[in-house]
XYZ file of C-alpha atoms in Angstrom:
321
model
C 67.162 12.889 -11.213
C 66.390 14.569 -14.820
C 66.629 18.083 -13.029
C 69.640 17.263 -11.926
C 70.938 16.266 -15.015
C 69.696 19.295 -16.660
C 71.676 21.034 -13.582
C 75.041 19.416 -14.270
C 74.796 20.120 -18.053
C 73.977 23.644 -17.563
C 77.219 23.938 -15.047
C 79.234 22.748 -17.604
C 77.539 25.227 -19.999
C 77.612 28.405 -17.477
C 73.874 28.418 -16.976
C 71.406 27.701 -13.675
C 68.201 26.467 -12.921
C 65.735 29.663 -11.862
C 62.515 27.750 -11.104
C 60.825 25.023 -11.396
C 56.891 24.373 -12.176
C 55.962 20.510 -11.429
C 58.027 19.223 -14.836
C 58.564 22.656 -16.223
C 62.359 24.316 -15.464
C 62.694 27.570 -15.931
C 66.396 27.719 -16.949
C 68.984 31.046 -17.669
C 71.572 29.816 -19.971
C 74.013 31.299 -22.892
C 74.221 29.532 -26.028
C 77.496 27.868 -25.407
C 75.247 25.333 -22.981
C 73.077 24.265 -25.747
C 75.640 21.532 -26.747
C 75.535 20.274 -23.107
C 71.883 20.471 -23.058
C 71.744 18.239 -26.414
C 73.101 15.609 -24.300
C 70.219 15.225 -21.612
C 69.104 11.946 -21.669
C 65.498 12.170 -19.100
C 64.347 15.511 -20.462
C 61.510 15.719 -23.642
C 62.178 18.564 -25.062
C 63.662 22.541 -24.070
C 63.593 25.264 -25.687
C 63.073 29.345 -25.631
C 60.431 30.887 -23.182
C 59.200 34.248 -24.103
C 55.734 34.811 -22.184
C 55.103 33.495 -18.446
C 51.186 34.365 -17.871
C 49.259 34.425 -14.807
C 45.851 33.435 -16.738
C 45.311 32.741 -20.294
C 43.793 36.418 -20.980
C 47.457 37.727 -19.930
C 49.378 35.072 -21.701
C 47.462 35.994 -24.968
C 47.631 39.880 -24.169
C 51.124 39.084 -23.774
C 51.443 36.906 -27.331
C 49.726 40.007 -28.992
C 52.222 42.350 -27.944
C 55.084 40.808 -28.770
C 57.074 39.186 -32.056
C 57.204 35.704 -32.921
C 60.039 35.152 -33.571
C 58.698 31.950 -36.259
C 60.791 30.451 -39.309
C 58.492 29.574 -42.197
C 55.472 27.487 -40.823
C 54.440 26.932 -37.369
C 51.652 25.088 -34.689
C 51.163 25.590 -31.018
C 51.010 22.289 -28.908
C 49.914 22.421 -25.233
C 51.405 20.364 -22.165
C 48.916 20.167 -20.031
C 50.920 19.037 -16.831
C 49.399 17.350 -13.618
C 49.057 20.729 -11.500
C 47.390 22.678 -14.570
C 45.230 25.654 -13.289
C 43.597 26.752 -16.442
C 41.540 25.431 -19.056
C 43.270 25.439 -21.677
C 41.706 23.375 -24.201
C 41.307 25.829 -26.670
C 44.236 27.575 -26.346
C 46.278 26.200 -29.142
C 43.202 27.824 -31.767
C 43.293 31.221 -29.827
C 47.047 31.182 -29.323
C 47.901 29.993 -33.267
C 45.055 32.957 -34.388
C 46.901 35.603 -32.121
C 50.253 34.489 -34.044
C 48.594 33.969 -37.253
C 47.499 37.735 -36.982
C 51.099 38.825 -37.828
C 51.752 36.880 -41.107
C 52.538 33.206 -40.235
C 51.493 30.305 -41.761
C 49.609 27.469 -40.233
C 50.930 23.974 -40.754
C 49.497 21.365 -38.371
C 51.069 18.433 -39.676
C 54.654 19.595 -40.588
C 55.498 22.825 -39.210
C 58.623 24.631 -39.245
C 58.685 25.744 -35.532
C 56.401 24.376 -32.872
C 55.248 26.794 -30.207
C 54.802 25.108 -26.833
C 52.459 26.176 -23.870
C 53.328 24.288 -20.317
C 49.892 24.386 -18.540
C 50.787 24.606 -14.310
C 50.853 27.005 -11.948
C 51.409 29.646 -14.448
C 51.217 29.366 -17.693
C 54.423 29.487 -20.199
C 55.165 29.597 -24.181
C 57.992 29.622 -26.327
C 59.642 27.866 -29.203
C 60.936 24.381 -28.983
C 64.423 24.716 -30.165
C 65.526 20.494 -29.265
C 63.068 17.326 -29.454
C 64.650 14.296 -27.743
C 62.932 11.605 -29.571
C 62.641 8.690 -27.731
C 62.674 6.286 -30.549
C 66.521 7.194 -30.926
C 66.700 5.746 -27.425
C 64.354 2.982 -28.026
C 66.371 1.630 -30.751
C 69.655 0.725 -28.238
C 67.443 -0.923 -25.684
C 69.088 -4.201 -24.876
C 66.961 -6.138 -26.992
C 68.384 -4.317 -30.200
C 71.835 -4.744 -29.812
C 73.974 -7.430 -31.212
C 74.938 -8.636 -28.004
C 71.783 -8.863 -25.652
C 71.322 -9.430 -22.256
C 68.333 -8.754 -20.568
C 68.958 -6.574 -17.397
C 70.483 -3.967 -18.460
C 69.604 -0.194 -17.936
C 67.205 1.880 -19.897
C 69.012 3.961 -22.923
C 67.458 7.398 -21.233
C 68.948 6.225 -17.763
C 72.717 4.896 -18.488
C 72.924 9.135 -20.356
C 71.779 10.268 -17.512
C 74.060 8.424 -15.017
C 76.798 9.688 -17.678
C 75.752 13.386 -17.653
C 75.553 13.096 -13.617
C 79.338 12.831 -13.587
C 79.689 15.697 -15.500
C 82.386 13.621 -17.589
C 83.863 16.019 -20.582
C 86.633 13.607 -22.171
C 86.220 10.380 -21.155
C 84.412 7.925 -18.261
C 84.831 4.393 -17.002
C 82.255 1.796 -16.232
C 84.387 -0.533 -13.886
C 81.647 -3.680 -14.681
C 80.245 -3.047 -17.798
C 78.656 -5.527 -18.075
C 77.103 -5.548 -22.264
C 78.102 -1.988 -22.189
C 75.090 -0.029 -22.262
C 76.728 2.758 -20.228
C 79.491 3.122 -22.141
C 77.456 3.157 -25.797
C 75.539 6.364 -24.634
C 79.290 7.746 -23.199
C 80.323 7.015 -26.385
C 77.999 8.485 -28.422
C 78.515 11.814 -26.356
C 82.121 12.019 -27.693
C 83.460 10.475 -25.320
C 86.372 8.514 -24.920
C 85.213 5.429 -22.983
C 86.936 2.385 -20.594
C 85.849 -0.277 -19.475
C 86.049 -3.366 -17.437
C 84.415 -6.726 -16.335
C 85.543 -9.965 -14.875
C 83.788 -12.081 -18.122
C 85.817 -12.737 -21.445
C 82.307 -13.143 -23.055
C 80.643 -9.991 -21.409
C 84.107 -8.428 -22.672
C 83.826 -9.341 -26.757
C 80.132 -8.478 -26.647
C 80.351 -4.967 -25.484
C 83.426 -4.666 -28.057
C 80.188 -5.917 -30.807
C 77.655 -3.391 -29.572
C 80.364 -0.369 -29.251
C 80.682 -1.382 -32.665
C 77.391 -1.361 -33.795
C 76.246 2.017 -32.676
C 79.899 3.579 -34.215
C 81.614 4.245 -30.936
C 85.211 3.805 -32.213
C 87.314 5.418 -29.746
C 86.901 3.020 -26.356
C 90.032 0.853 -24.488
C 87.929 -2.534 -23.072
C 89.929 -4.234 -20.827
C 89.315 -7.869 -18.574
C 89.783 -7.340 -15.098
C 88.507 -6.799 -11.423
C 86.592 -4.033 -10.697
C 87.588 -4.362 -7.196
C 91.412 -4.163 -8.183
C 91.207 -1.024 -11.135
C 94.702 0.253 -10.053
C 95.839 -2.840 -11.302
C 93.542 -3.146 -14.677
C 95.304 0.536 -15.002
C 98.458 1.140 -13.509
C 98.948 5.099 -12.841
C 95.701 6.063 -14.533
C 93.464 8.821 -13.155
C 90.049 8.856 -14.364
C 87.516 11.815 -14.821
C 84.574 10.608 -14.063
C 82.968 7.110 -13.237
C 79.670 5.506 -14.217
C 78.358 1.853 -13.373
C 75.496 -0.019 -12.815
C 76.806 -3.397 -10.653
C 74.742 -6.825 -11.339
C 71.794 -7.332 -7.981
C 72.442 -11.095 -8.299
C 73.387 -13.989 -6.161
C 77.119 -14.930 -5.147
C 76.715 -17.368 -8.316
C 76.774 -14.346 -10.472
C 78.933 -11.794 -8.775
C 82.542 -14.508 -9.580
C 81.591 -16.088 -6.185
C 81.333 -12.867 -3.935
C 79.032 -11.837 -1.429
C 77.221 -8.583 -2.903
C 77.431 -5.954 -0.166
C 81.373 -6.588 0.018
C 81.754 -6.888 -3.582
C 80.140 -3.291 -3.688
C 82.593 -2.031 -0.976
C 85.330 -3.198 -2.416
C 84.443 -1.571 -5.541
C 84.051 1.914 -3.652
C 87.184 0.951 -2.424
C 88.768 0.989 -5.864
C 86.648 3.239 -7.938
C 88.030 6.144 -4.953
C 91.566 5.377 -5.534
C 91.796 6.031 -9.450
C 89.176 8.971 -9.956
C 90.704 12.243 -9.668
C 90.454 14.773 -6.769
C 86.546 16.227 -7.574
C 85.923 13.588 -9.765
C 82.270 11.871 -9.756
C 80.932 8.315 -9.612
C 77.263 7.588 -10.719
C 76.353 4.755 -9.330
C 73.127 1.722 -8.615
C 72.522 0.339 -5.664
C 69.854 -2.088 -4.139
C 67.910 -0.319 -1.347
C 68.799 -3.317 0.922
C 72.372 -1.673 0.490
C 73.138 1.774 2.299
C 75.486 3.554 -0.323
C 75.697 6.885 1.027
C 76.938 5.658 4.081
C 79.107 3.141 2.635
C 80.961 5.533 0.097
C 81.175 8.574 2.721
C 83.024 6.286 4.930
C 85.520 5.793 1.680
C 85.859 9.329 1.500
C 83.159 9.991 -0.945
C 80.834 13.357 -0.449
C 76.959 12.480 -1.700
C 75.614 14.779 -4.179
C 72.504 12.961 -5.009
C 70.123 10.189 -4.234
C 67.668 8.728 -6.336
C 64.990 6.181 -5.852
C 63.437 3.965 -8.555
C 61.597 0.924 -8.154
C 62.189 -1.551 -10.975
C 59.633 -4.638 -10.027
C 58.309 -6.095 -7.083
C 61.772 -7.914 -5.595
C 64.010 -4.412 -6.767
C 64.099 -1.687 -5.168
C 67.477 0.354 -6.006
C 68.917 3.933 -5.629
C 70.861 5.776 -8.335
C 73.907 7.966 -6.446
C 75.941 9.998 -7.493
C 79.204 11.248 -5.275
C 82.526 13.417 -5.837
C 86.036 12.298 -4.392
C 87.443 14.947 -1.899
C 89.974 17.338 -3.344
């Protein structure tokens, strides 16, 4: 799912993937996809790779022979990832001395540029040009908004379901529930709608849009299963949603799998032609099939198990053109 993401983002930006090394991409990308890139919600970090080694004698042959190119200060941090092949626990002094050599000052506590080594099959080090810290997605966890309620998708997931539909101007979340989706849509600059059957679940996302300065939204009650009427002539871009798992006594009465094919149903006849839908599913509940039979193509399929009695899938489809 979070190389996807970074996929989508750089085909907005007019970049590709070229490899990948366990949780290392190796990405090609112009500088106009850095402000898609900014928006990744599962990746840690990226940044510029300018030595791919074979062994650390040839990655620091490499480093010698080459200019840094380091603003003010710097460290070296190493990644050492699961299918590491080298030992490379003192490569941050031998790296940092082979820098050091051309003029650069040390700072291990606040440095101006961090130089990062990804230990795998190879070895790889550049500068870290973005940091995704995750307290900035800790801090609109459910439990920190206004309005709480506690199922609700992780910060770092509800981006990525946004960034999955490739959504540029605006996206709808068809039962928003407390509107975590639509916060991190928001925050994106986007222009954001959305929907649920509950007045109450319809003032608090209003308070936690609010909170977090999303200003430019449209919240609207309705039926997620009857959008073409919540909107009358409206085409959406792109779709994001994460529908409740519950019993009939919290889906307004309905049986869960048809709610969920109704709302295929619905969500296919106001997105565009080549429009996308990211969307949750409980594993009991075969989405791909259901939505291809609506006329949906599948682009992706993830699986994440939440606790012991949830099991879902994160999809993401496109409407035919």
């Amino acid at each position: 799912m979070a190389r996807d993401e970074v996929k989508a983002m750089l085909e907005l930006g007019g970049g590709e993937v070229l490899g990948q090394d366990y949780l290392f991409l190796k990405v090609g990308a112009p500088e106009r996809a850095l402000p898609f890139l900014d928006r990744l919600g599962l990746a840690h970090e990226y940044g510029e790779l300018f030595v791919e080694a074979d062994s650390v004698d040839d990655l620091l042959q490499k480093a010698k022979e080459m200019e840094w190119p380091i603003r003010g200060t710097f460290k070296v941090d190493t990644e050492t990832m699961a299918n590491c092949r080298f030992n490379v626990l003192d490569l941050p002094r031998k790296l940092g001395a082979v820098i050091h050599s051309q003029g650069f000052r040390v700072n291990l506590s606040r440095p101006d540029t961090v130089v990062r080594v990804y230990c795998g099959e190879k070895l790889y080090a550049g500068i870290r040009l973005r940091f995704f810290d995750p307290k900035d997605f800790e801090r609109r966890k459910a439990h920190h908004r206004p309005f709480f309620r506690p199922i609700s998708l992780h910060p770092r997931v509800s981006r990525a379901l946004v960034n999955l539909t490739k959504a540029q101007r605006e996206l709808l979340d068809p039962m928003m529930g407390a509107g975590g989706i639509l916060i991190e849509a928001g925050l994106l600059g986007l222009k954001v709608y959305g929907v649920d059957i509950r007045p109450e679940m319809v003032e608090g996302a209003e308070r936690n849009l609010r909170h977090y300065g999303v200003k430019d939204y449209e919240l609207r009650l309705g039926d997620a299963t009857r959008l073409e009427e919540v909107f009358p002539g409206k085409e959406f871009e792109a779709v994001a949603t994460d529908p409740p798992y519950g019993t009939a006594a919290t889906l307004a009465g309905r049986r869960r799998e048809d709610l969920y094919r109704k709302v295929l149903e619905s969500v296919y006849r106001v997105l565009r032609p080549g429009g996308r839908l990211a969307i949750a599913f409980p594993a009991s509940f075969d989405g791909k099939a259901e939505a291809e039979r609506r006329g949906f193509i599948t682009l992706g399929r993830y699986y994440q198990r939440v606790h012991k009695s949830l099991e879902r899938y994160f999809y993401v489809f496109e409407k035919r053109t």
